[in-house]
mmCIF file of C-alpha atoms and ligand atoms in Angstrom:
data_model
loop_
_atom_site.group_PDB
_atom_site.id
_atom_site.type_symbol
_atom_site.label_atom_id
_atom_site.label_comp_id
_atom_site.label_asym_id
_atom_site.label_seq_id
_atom_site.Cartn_x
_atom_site.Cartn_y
_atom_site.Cartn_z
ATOM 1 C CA UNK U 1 17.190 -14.600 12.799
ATOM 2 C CA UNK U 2 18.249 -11.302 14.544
ATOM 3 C CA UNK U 3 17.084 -7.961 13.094
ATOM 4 C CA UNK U 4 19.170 -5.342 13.264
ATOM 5 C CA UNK U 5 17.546 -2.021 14.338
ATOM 6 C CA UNK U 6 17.898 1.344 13.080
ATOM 7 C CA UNK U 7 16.246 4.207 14.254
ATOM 8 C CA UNK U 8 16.218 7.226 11.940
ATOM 9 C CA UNK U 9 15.489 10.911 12.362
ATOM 10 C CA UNK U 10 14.359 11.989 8.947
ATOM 11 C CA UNK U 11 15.046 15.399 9.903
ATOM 12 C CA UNK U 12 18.732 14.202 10.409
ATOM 13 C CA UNK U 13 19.578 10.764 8.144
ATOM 14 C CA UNK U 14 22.439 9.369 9.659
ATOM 15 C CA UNK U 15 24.166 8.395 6.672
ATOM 16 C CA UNK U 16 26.672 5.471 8.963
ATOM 17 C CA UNK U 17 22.907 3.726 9.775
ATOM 18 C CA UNK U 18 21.920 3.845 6.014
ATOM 19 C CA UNK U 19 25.095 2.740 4.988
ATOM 20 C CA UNK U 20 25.154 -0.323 7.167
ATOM 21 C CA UNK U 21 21.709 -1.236 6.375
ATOM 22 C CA UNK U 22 22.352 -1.165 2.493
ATOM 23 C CA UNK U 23 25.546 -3.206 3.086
ATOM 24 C CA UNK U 24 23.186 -5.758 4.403
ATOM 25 C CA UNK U 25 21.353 -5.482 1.168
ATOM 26 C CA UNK U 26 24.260 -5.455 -1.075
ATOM 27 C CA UNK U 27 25.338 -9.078 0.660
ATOM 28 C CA UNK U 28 22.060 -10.268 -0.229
ATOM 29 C CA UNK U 29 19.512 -9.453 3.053
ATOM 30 C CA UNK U 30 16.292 -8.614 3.913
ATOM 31 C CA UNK U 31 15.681 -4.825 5.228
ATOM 32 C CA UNK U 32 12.320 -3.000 5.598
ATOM 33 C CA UNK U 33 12.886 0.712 5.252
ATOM 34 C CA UNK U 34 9.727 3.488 4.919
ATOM 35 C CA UNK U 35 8.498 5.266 2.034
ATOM 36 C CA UNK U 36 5.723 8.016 1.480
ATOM 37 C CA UNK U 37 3.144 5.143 1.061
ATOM 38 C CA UNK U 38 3.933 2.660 3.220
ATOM 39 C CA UNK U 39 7.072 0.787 4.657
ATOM 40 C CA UNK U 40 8.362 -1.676 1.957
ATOM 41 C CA UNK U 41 10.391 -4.771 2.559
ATOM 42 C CA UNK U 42 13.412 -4.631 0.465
ATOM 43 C CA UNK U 43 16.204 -6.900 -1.115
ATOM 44 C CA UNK U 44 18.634 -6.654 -3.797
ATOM 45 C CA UNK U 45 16.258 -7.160 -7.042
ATOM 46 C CA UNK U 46 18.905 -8.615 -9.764
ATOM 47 C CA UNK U 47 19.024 -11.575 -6.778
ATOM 48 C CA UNK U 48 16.525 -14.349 -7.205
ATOM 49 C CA UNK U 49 17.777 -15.757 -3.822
ATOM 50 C CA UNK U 50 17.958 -12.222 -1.909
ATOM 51 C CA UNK U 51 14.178 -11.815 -3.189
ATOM 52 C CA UNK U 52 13.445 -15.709 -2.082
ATOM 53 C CA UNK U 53 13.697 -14.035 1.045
ATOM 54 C CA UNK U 54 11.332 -11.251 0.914
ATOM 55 C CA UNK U 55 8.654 -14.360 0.000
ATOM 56 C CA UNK U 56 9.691 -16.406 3.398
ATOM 57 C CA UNK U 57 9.806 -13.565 5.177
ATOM 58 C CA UNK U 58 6.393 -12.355 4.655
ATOM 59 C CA UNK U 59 4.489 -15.831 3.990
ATOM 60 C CA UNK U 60 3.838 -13.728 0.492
ATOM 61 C CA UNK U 61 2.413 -16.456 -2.274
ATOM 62 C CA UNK U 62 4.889 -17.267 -5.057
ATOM 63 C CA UNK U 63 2.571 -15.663 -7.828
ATOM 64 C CA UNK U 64 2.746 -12.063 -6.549
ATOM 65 C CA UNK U 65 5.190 -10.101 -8.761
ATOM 66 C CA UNK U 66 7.333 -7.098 -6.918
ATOM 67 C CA UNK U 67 7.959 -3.900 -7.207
ATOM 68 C CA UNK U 68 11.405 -2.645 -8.371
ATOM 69 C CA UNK U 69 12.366 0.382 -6.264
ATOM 70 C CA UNK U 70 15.323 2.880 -7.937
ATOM 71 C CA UNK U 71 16.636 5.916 -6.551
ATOM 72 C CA UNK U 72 17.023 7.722 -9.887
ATOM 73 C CA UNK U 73 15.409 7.952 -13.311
ATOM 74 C CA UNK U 74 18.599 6.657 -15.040
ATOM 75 C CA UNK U 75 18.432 3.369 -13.896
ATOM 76 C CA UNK U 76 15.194 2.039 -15.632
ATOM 77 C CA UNK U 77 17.057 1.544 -18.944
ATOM 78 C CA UNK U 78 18.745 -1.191 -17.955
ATOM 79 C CA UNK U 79 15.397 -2.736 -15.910
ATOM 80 C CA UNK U 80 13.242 -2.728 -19.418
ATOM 81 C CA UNK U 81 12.914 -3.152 -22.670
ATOM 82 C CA UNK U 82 12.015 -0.187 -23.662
ATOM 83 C CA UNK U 83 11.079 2.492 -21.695
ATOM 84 C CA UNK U 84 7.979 4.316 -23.541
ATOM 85 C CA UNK U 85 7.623 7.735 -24.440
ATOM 86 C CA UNK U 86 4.330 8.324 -22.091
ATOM 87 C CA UNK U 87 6.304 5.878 -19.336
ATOM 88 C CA UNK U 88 9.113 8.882 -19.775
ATOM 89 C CA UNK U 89 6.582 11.323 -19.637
ATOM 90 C CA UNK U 90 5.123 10.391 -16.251
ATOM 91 C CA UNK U 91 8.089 9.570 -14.827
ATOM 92 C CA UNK U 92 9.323 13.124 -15.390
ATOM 93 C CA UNK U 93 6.295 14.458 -13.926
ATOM 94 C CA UNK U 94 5.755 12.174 -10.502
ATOM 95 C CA UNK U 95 8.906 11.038 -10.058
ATOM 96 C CA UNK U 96 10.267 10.248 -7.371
ATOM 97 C CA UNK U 97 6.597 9.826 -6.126
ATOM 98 C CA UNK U 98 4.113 7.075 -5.651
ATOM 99 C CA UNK U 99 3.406 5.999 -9.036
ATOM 100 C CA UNK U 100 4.348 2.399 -9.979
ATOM 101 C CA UNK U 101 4.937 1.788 -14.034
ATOM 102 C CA UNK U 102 4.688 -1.205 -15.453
ATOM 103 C CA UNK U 103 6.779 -2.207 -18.346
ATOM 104 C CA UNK U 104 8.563 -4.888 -20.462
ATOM 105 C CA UNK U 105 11.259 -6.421 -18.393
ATOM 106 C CA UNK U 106 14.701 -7.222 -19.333
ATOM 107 C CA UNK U 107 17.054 -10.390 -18.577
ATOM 108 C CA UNK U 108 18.254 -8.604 -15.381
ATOM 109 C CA UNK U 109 14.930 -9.252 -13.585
ATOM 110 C CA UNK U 110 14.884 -12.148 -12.186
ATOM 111 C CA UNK U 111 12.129 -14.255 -12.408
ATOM 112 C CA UNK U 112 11.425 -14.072 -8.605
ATOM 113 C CA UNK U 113 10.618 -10.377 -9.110
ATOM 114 C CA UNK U 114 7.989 -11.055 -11.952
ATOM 115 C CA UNK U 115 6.509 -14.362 -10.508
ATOM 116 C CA UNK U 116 7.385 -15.722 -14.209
ATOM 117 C CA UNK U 117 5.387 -12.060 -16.104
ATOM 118 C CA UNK U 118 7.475 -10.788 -18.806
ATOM 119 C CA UNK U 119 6.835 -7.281 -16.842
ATOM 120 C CA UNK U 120 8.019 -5.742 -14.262
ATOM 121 C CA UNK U 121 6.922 -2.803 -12.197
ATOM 122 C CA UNK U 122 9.366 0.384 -11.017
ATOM 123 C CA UNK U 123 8.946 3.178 -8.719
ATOM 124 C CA UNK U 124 11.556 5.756 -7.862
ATOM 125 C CA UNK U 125 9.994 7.008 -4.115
ATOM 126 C CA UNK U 126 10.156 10.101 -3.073
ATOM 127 C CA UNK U 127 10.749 9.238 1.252
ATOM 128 C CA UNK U 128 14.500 10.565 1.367
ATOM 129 C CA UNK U 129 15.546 7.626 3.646
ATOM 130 C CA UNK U 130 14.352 4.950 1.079
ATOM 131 C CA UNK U 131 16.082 6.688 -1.633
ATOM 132 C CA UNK U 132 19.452 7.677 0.238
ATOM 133 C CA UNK U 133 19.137 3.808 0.895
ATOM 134 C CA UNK U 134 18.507 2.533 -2.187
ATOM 135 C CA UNK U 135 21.636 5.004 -3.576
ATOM 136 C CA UNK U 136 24.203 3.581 -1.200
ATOM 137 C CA UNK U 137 23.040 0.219 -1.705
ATOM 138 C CA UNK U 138 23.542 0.887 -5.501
ATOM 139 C CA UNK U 139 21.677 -1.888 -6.904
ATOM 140 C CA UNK U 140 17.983 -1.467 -7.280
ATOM 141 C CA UNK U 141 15.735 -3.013 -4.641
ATOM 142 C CA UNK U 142 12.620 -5.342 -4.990
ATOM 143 C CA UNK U 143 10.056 -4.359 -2.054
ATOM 144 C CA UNK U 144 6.695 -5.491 -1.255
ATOM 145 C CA UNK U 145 4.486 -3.815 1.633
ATOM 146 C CA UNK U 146 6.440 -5.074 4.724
ATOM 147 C CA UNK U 147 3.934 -6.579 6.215
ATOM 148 C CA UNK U 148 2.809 -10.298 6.796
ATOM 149 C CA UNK U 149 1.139 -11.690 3.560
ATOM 150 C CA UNK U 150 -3.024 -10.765 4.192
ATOM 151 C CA UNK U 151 -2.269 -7.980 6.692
ATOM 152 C CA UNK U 152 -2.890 -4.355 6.380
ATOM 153 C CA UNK U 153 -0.070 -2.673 5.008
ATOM 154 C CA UNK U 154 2.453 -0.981 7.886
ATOM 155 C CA UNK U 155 2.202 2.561 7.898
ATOM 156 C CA UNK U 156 4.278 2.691 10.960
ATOM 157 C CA UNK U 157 7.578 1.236 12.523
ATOM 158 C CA UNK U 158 5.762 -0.481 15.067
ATOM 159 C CA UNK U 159 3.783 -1.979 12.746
ATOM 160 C CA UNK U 160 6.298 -3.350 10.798
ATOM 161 C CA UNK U 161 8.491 -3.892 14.023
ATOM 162 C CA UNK U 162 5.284 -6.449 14.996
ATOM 163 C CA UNK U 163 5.278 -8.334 11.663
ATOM 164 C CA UNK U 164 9.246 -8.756 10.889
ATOM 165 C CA UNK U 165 10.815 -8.896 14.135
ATOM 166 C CA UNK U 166 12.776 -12.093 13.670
ATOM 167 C CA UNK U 167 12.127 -12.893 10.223
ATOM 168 C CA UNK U 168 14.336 -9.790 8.507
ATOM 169 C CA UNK U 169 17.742 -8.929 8.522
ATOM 170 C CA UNK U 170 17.133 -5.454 9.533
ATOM 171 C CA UNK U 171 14.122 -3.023 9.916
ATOM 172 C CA UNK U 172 14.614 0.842 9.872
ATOM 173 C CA UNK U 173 11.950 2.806 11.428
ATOM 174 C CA UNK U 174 11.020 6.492 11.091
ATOM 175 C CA UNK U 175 8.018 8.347 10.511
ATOM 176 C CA UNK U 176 4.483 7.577 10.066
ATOM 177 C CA UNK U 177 3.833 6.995 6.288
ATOM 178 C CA UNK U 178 2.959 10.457 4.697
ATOM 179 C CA UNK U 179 0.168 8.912 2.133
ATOM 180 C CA UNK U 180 -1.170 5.875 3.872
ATOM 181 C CA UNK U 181 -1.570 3.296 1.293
ATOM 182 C CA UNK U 182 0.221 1.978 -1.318
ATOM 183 C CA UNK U 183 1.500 3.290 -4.938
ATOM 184 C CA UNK U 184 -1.011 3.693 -7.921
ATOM 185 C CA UNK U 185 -0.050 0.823 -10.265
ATOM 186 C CA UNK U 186 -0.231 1.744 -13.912
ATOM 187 C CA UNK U 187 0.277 -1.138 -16.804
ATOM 188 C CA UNK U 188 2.344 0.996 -19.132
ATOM 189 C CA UNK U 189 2.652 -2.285 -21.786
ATOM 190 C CA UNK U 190 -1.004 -1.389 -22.746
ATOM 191 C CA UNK U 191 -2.802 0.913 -24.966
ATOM 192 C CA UNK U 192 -4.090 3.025 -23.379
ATOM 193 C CA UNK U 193 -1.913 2.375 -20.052
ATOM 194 C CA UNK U 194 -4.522 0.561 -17.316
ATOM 195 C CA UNK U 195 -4.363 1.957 -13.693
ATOM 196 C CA UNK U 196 -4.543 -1.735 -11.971
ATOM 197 C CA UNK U 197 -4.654 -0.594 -8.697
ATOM 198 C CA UNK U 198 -5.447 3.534 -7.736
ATOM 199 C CA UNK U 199 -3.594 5.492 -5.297
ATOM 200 C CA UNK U 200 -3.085 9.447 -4.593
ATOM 201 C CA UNK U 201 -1.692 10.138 -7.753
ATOM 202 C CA UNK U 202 -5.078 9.771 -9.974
ATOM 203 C CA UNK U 203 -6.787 9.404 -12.972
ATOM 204 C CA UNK U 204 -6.897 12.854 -13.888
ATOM 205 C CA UNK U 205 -3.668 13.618 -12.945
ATOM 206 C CA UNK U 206 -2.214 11.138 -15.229
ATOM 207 C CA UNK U 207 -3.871 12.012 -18.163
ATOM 208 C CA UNK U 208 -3.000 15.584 -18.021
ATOM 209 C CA UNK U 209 0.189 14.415 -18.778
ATOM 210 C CA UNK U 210 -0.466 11.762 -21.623
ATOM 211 C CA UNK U 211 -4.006 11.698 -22.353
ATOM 212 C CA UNK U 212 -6.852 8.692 -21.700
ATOM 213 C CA UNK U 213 -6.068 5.955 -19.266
ATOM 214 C CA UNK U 214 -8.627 3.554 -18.295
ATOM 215 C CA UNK U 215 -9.541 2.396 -14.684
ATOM 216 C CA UNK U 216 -9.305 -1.725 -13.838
ATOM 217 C CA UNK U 217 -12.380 -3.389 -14.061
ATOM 218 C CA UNK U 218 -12.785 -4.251 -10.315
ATOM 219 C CA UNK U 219 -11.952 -0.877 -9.279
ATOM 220 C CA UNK U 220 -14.399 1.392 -11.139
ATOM 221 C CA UNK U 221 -17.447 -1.356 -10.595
ATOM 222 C CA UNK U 222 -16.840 -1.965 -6.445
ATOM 223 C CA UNK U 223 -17.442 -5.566 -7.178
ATOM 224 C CA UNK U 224 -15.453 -8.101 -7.041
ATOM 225 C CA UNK U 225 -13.442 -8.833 -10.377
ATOM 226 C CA UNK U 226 -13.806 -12.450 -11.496
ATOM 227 C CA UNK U 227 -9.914 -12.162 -12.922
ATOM 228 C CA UNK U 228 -7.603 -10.068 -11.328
ATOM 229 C CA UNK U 229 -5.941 -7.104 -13.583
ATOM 230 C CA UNK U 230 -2.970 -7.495 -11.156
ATOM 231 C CA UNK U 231 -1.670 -10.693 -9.400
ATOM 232 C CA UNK U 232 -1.989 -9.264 -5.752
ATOM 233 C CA UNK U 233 -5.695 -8.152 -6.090
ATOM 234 C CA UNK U 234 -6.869 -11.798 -6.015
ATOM 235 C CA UNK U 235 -5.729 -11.710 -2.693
ATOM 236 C CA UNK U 236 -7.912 -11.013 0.597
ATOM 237 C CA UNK U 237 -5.388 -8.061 0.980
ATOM 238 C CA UNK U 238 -5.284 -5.329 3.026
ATOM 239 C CA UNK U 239 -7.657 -7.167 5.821
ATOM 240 C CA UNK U 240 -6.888 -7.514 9.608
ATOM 241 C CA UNK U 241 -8.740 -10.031 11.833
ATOM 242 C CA UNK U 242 -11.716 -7.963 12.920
ATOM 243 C CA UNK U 243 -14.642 -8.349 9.823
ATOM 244 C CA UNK U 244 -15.034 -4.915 8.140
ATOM 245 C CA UNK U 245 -18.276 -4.062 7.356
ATOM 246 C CA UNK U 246 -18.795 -0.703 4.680
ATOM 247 C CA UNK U 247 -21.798 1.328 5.655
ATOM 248 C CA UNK U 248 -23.509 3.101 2.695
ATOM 249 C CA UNK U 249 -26.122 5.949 2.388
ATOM 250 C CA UNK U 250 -26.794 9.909 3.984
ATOM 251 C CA UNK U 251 -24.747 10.363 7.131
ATOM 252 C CA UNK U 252 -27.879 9.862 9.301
ATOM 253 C CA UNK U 253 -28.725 6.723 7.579
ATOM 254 C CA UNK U 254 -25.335 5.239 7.897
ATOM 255 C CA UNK U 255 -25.858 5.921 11.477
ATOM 256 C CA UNK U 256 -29.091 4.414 11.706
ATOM 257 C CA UNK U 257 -28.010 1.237 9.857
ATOM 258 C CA UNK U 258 -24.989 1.105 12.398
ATOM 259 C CA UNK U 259 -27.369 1.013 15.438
ATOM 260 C CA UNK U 260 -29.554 -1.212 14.385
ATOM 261 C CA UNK U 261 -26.893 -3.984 13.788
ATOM 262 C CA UNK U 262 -25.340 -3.489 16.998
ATOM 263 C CA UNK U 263 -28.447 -3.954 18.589
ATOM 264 C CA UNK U 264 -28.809 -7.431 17.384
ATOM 265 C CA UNK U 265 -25.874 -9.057 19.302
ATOM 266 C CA UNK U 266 -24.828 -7.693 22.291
ATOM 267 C CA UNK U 267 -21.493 -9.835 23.253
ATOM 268 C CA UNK U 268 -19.706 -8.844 19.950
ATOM 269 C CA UNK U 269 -17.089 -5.956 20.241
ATOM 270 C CA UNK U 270 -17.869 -3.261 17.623
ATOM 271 C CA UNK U 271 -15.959 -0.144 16.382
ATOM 272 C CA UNK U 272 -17.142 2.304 14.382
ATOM 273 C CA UNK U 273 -15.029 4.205 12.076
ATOM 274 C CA UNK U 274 -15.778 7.823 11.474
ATOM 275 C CA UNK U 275 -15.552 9.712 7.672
ATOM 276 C CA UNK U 276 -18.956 11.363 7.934
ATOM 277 C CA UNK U 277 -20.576 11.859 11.332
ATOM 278 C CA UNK U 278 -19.188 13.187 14.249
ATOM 279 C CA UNK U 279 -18.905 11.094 17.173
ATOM 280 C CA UNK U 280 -21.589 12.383 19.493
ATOM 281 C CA UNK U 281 -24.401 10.881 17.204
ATOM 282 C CA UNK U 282 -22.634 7.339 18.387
ATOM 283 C CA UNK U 283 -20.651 8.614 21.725
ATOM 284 C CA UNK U 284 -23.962 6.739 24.425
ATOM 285 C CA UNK U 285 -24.510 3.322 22.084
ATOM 286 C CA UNK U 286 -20.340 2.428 20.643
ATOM 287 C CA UNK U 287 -17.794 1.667 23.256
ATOM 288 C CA UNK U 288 -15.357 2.112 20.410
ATOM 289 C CA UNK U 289 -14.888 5.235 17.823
ATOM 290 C CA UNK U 290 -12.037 5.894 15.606
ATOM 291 C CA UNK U 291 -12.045 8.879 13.515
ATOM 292 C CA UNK U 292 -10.683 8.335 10.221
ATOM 293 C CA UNK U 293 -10.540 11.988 9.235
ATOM 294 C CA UNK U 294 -13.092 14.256 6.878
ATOM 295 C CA UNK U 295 -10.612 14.157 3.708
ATOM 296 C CA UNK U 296 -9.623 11.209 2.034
ATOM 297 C CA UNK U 297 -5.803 12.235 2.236
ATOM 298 C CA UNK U 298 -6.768 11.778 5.738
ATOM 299 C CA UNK U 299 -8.481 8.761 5.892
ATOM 300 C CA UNK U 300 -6.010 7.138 3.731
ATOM 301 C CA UNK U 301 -3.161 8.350 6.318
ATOM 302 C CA UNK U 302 -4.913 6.966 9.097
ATOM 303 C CA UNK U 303 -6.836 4.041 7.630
ATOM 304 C CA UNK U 304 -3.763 0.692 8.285
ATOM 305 C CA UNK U 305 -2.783 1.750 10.941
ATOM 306 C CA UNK U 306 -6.656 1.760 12.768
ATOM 307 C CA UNK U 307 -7.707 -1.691 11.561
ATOM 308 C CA UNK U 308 -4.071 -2.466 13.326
ATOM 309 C CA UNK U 309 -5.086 -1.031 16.249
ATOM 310 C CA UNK U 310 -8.221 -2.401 16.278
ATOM 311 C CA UNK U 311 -7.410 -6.077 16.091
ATOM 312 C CA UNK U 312 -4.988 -4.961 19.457
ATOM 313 C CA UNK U 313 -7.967 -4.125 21.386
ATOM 314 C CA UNK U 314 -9.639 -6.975 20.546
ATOM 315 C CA UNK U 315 -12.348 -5.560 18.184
ATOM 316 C CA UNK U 316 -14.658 -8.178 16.440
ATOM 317 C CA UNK U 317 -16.878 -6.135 13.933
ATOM 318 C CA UNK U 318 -15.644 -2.649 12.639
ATOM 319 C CA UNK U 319 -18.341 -0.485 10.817
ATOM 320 C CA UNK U 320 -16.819 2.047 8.246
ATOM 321 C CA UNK U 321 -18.524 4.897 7.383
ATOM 322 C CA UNK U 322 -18.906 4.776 3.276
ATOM 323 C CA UNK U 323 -17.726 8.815 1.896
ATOM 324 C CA UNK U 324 -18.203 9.687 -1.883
ATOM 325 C CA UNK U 325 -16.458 7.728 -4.182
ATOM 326 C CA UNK U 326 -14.636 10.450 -6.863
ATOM 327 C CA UNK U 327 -11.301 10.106 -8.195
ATOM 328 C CA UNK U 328 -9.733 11.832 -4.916
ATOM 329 C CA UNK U 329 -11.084 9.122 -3.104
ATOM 330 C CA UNK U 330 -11.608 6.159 -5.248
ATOM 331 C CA UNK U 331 -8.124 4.840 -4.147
ATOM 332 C CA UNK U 332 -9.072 4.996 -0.333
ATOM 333 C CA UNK U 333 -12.737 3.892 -1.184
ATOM 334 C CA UNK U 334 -10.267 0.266 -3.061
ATOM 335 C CA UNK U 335 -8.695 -0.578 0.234
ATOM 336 C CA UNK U 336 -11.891 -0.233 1.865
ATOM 337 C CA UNK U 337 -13.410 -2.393 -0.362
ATOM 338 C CA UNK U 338 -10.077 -4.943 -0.069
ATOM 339 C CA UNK U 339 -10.701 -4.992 3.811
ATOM 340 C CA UNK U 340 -14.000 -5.766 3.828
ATOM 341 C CA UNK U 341 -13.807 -8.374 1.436
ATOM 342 C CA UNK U 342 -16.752 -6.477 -0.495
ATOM 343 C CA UNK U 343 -19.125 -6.639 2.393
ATOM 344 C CA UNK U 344 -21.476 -3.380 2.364
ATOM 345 C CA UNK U 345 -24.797 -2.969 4.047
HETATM 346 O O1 LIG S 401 3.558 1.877 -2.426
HETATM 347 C C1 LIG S 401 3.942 0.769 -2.812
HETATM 348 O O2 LIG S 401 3.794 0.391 -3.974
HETATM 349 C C2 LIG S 401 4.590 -0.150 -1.777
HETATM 350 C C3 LIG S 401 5.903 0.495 -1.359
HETATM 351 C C4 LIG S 401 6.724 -0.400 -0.475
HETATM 352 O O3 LIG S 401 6.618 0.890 -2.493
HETATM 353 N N1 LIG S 401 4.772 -1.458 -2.305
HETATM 354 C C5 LIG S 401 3.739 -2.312 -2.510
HETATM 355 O O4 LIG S 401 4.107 -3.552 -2.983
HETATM 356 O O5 LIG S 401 2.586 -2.032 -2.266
HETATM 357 P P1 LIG S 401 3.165 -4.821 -2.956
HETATM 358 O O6 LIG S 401 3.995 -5.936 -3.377
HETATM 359 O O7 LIG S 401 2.504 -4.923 -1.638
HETATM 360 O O8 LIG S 401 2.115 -4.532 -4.082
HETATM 361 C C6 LIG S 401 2.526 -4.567 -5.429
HETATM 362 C C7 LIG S 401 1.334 -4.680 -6.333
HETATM 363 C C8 LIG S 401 0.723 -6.065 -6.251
HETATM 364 O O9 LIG S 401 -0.684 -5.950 -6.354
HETATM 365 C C9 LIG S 401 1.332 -6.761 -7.467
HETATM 366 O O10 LIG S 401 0.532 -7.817 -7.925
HETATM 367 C C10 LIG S 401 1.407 -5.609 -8.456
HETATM 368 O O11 LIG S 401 1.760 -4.481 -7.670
HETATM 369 N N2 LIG S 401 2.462 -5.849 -9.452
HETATM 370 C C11 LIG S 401 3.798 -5.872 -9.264
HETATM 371 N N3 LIG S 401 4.431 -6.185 -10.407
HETATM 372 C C12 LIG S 401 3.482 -6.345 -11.347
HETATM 373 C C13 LIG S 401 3.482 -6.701 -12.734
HETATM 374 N N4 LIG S 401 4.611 -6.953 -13.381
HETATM 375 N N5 LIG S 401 2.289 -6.780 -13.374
HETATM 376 C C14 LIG S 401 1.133 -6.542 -12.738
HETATM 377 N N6 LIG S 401 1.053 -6.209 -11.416
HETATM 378 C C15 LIG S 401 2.204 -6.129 -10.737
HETATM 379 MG MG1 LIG S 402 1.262 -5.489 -0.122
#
């Protein structure tokens, strides 16, 4: 299959690129396009065979529900059932944004969308490209993460230019993603609504705005949940081929645990990936040293896109520096754990 490129300036959206690119969609095509989280792969969501594609495309399982992208408020009515007072409420307040809402679907979705849930999840972005795409296309668009099923999530166009060359109808590139990592999911069918999976718009944030919420299981415990809240968090998500390995404690234990373990095999390729020390206290015993960044706005921004680069250079073992897990960072601290398949020393 040939993949059409665009290239676009987001400083200058070059509306005859956009326009072609949601033609594609409108016929029923794949197209990966950026957003403030991460790229997303997108086709026309009211078509169960357009969305087929997305699956194929990506190797994604079957069971994995989508989200439903819009490029304005008005359109949920017809997505739902009912849209719900607090749904309104957020979607007033972090809209367009990274906040994903879960609610009662209507006949419209396709089954391929929900993976056979009577739900359905929407998110109006706020990335000016995905939006002036999704508003020429004029249907709304189902996109996962556009990257191959078990990857990290692309955060740039070469990333996503690696994954879906030949498999997608067209990619557009631009930017770096702003955020990092992917939309916080909130289950707006429940009472109270359950954040399933935490991004950069939090906790608190949300209940400001409507009162309590609760936190997943999985993701307030950092182990493992025995049955996932959300259909894509039973998957080994998130990981690329080096093994992550979360280091936990003070800064000058973390490094201490670090050089012990390297000491024990010598032939292995190791990175280390800074939050918390600087890279002198490593810069004489690790070929390898990534900084992540000191703030976990930061770290979240450059987090993909490193384990990416990582598995280019041929890394084997990646050590991650552990930071404080609050609700600024909890969301970083969840892909973290994703990556490294819960593997902490
Ligand atoms: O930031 C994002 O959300 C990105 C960009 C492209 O918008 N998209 C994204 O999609 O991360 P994806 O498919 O990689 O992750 C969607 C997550 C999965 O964990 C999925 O199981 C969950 O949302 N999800 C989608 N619909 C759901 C539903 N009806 N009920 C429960 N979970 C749902
Ligand atoms: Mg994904």
């Amino acid at each position: 299959m040939k993949s059409i490129l665009f290239r676009i300036d987001p400083d200058q959206i070059d509306l005859t690129s956009i326009k072609e690119a949601a033609g594609l969609l409108r016929e029923g095509k794949t197209v990966a396009f950026p957003t403030e989280t991460v790229y997303g792969l997108g086709a026309n969501a009211l078509d169960g065979r357009a969305v087929k594609e997305i699956f194929r495309a990506k190797g994604r399982p079957g069971d994995n529900p989508l989200i439903v992208h819009i490029s304005s408020i008005n359109q949920v009515d017809d997505l739902v059932q009912e849209f719900p007072e607090k749904a309104l409420a957020l979607a007033k307040k972090f809209w367009p944004g990274p906040l994903t809402m879960i609610m009662k679907k209507s006949e419209v979705i396709p089954d391929e969308v929900s993976a056979g849930l009577s739900t359905v999840g929407i998110r109006l972005p706020s990335n000016e490209i995905a939006r002036t795409l999704i508003h020429e296309a004029g249907i709304p668009i189902a996109a996962p993460s556009a990257n191959l099923s078990g990857k990290p999530s692309p955060t740039t166009g070469e990333a996503v230019i690696d994954d879906l060359t030949g498999r997608v109808n067209g990619i557009i590139t631009s930017d770096d993603s702003e955020i990092g990592v992917e939309s916080t999911v909130i289950d707006m069918t429940q009472e109270p609504p359950v954040i399933l999976r935490p991004g950069f718009i939090n906790q608190e944030a949300i209940e400001e705005i409507i009162g309590e919420v609760k936190l997943s299981e999985g993701i307030t415990t950092g182990i493992a949940p025995e049955r996932p809240a959300s259909p894509g968090m039973k998957y080994t998500h998130y990981s690329p081929e080096a093994k992550v390995i979360l280091v936990q404690g003070e800064p000058e234990e973390i490094v201490e645990k670090i050089l012990e373990e390297i000491d024990r095999d010598e032939d292995k390729n190791y990175s280390v990936f800074l939050t918390q020390n600087s890279r002198e206290v490593y810069s004489d015993k690790v070929a390898d040293i990534v900084e992540l960044g000191q703030d976990p706005q930061e770290t979240a921004r450059n987090l993909y896109a490193a384990l990416r680069e990582a598995d280019k250079r041929g890394i084997d073992i990646i050590y991650v520096e552990q930071f404080p897990i609050d609700s600024n960072s909890i969301y970083v601290a969840d892909r973290l754990l994703h990556a490294s398949g819960y593997t902490m020393i």
